[in-house]
Coordinates of C-alpha atoms in Angstrom, one line a residue:
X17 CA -16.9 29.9 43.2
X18 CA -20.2 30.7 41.3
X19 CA -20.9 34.6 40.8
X20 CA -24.1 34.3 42.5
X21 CA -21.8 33.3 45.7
X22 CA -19.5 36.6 45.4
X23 CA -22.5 38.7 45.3
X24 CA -23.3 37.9 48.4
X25 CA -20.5 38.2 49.9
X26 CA -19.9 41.6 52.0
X27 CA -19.0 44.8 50.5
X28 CA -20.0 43.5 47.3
X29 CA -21.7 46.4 46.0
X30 CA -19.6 49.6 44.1
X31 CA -16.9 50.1 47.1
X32 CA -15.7 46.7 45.6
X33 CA -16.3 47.6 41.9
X34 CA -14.3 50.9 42.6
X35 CA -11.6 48.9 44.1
X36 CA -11.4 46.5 41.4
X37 CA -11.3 49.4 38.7
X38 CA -8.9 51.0 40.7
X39 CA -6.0 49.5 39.4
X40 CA -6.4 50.0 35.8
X41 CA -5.7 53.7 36.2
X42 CA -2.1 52.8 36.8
X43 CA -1.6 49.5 34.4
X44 CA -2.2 50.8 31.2
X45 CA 0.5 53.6 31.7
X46 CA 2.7 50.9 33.3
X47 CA 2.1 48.2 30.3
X48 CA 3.0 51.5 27.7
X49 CA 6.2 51.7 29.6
X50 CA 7.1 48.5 29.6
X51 CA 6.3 48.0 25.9
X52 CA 8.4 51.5 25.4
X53 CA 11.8 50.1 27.4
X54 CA 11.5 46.9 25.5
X55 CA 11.4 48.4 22.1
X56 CA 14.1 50.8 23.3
X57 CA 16.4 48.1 24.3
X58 CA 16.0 46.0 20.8
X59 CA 16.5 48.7 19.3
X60 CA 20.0 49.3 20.9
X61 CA 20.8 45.5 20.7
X62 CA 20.3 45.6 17.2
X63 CA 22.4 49.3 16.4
X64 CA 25.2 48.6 19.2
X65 CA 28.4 47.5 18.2
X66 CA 28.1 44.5 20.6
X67 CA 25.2 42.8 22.0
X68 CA 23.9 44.0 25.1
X69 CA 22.7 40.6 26.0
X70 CA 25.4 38.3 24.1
X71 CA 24.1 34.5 23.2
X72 CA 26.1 32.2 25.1
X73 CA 25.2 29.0 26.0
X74 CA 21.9 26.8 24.1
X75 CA 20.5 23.9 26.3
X76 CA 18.8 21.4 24.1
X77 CA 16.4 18.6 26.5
X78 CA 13.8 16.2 25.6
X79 CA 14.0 13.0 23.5
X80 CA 16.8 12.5 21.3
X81 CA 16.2 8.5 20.0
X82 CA 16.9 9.6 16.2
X83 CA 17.6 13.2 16.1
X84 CA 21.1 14.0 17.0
X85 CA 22.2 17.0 18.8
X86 CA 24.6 17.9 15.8
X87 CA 21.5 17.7 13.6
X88 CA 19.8 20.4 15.9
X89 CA 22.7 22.9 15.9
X90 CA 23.0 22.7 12.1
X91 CA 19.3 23.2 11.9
X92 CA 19.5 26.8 14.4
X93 CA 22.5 27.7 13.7
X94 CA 21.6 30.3 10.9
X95 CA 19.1 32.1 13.4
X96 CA 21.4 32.5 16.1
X97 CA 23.4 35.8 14.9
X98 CA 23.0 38.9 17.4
X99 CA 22.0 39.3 20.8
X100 CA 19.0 37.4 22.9
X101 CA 17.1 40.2 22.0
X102 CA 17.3 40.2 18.7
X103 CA 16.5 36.3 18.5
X104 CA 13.4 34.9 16.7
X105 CA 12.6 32.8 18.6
X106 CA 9.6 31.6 16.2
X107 CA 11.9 31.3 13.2
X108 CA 14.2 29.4 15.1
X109 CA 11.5 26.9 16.1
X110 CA 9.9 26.5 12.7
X111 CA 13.9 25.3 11.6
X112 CA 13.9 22.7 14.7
X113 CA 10.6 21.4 13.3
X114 CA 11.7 21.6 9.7
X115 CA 13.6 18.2 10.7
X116 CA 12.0 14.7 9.9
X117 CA 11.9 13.3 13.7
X118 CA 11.1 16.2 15.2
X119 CA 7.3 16.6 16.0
X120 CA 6.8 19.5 18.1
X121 CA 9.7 22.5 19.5
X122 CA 9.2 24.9 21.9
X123 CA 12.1 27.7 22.5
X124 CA 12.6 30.1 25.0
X125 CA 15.2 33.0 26.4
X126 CA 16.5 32.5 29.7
X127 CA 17.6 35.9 30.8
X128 CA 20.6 37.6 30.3
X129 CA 22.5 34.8 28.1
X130 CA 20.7 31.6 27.3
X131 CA 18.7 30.3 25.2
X132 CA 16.8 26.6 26.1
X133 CA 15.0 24.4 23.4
X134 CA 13.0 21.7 23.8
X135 CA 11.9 18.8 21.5
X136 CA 9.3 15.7 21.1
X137 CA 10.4 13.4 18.6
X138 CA 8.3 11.7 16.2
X139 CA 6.8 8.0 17.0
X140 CA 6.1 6.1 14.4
X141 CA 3.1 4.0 14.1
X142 CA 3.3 2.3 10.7
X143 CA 5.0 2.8 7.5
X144 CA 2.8 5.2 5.1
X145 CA 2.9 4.3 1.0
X146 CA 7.2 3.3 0.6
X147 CA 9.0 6.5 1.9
X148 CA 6.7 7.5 4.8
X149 CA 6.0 7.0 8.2
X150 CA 2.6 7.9 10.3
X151 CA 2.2 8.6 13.2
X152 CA -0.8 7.9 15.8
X153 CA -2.2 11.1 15.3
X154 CA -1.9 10.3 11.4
X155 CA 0.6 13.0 10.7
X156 CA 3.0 12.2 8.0
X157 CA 6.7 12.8 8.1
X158 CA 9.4 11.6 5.6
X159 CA 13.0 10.1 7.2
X160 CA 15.5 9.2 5.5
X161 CA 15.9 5.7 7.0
X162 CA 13.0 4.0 7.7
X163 CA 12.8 1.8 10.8
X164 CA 11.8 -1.7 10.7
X165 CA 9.2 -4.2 11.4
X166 CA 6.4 -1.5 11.6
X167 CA 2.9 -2.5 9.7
X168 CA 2.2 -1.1 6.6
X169 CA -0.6 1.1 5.7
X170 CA -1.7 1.8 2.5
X171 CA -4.9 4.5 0.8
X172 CA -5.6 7.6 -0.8
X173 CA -3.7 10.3 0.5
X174 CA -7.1 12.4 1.6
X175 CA -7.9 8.9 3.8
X176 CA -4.8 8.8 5.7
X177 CA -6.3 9.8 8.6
X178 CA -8.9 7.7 8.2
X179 CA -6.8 4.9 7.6
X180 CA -4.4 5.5 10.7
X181 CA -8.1 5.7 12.8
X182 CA -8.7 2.8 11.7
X183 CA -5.9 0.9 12.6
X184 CA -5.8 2.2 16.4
X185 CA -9.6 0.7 16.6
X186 CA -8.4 -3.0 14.8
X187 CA -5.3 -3.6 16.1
X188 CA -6.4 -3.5 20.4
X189 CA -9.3 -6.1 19.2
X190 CA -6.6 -8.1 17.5
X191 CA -4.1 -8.7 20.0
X192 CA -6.1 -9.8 22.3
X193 CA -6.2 -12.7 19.9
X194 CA -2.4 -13.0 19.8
X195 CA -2.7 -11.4 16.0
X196 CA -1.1 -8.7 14.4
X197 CA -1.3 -6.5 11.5
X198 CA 1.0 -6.5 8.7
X199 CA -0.5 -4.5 6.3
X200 CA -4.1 -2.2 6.3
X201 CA -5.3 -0.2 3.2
X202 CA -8.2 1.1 1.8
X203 CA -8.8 1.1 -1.9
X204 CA -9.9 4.2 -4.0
X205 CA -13.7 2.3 -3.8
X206 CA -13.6 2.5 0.0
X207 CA -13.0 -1.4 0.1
X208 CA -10.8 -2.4 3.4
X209 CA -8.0 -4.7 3.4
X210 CA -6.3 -6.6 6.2
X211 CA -3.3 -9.1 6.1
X212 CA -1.9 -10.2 9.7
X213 CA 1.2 -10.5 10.3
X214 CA 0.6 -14.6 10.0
X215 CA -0.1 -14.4 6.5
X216 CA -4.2 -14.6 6.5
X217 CA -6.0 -11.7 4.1
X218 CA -9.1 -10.6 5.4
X219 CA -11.5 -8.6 3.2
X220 CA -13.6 -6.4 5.4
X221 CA -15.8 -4.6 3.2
X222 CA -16.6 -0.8 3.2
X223 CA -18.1 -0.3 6.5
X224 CA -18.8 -1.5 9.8
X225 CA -15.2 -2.9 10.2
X226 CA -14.9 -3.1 13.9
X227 CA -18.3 -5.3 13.7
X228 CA -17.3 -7.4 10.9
X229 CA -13.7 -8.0 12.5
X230 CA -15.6 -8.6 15.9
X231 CA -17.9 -11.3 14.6
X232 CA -15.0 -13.5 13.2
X233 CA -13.0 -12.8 15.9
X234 CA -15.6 -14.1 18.4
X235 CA -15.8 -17.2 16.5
X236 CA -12.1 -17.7 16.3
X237 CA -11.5 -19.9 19.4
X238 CA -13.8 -22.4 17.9
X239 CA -12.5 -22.4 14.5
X240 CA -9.5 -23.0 15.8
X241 CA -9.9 -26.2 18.0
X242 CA -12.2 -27.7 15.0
X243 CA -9.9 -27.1 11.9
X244 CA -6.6 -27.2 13.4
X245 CA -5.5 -25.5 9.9
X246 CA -4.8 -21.8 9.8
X247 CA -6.6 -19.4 7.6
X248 CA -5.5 -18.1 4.3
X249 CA -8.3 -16.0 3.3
X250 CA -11.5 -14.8 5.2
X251 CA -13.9 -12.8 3.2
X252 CA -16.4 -10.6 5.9
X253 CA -18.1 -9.2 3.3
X254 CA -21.7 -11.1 4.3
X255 CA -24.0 -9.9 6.3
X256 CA -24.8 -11.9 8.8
X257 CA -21.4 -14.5 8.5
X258 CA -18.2 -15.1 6.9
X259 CA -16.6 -16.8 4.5
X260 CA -12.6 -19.0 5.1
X261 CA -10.5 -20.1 3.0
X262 CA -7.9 -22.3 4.8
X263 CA -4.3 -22.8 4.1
X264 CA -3.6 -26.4 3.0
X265 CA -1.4 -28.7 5.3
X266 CA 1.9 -30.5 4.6
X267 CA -0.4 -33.7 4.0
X268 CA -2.6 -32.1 1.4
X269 CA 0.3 -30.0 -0.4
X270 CA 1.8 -33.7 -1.1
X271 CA -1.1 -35.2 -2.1
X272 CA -1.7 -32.4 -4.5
X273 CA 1.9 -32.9 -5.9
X274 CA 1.1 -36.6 -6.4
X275 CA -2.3 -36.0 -8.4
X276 CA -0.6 -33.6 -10.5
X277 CA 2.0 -36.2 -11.1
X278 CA 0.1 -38.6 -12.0

């Protein structure tokens, strides 16, 4: 509802202003007091002999494909001395997320003895460099075993980003093609790179990828019921075309050989 529309309701005029300021007389005091009790009662949770509010059971939900729950205790189990109250909870996060899988934690009490913990695990897009992984957002994180069968990509580390970005844009236009990317990296010039997972290199240039990409793959369907050969090489680098450089056939591997035996 627009504020023009509650002024013109009835009674909107200072009878409803008081009203409305009524209530802080009574919620500041009320906030003070409940700010006082809470400090009161860490403070006796942390000088008492025993707890007033003992930890006793953790609950640990969300997706648990490569981090193990063992893994996850390990990881908390230095923060959880004392009571509930006494908990930090933020210190206990940052270990959760100290772990290679884990993207993002979030922990929380549950009144009088429990604490829960939840966790989104990593998911990897592509293999980053030899002993990284990236995932779609472009955030880097290091495993110790590295999954297989993901692409590889491949840049400065300042262009990572970049580099991820631009493999969500190529590899939708791609597959609709039936092709997929092996390998995508940008060299320190800003020169693109693409190998599919068939085995063809395609040189893209430094700009205008998605166009470049797009204009070959537009011609694709023709080039393939013409040559009937599948491309080694395509160089996009031209403005207004493309270059291919196709992969020999059995036939003209042997006739090679038999030239060069000659």
């Amino acid at each position: 509802m627009s504020v023009a529309a509650l002024n013109e309701l009835p009674g909107a005029g200072s009878g409803v202003d008081a009203t409305r300021r009524r209530p802080a007389r009574w919620l500041v005091p009320a906030g003070l007091a409940m700010l006082l009790a809470s400090g009161m009662l860490w403070l006796l949770d942390r000088e008492h002999g025993e707890p007033l509010f003992p930890l006793r059971s953790v609950s640990l939900a969300g997706d648990f494909g490569h981090v193990s729950e063992a893994d996850l205790r390990a990881a908390m189990a230095p923060h959880l001395n004392g009571g509930l109250l006494s908990l930090d909870v933020g210190r206990i996060r940052a270990a959760v997320e100290e772990l290679a899988w884990v993207r993002r934690a979030s922990v929380r009490r549950i009144w009088p003895h429990a604490l829960a913990i939840h966790i989104e695990e990593q998911q990897p897009l592509a293999r980053w460099g030899e002993a990284g992984l990236v995932n779609a957002s472009g955030q880097l994180f290091t495993p110790t075993a590295m999954p297989e069968g993901l692409p590889r990509l491949a840049g400065p580390s300042q262009r990572r980003e970049a580099v991820v970005g631009a493999y969500n844009a190529l590899a939708p236009a791609l597959e609709e093609y039936g092709l997929a990317i092996d390998a995508l990296s940008v060299d320190a010039r800003g020169a693109w790179t693409l190998k599919l997972a068939g085995g063809a290199r395609i040189e893209l240039g430094t700009h205008s990828l998605e166009a470049r990409l797009g204009r070959y793959l537009g011609a694709l369907p023709r080039l393939r019921r013409q040559a009937g050969r599948v491309p080694e090489r395509v160089d996009l680098r031209y403005p207004n075309g493309f270059a291919i450089e196709w992969k020999a056939t059995e036939q003209a591997r042997k006739q090679e050989d038999n030239r060069a035996a000659q």
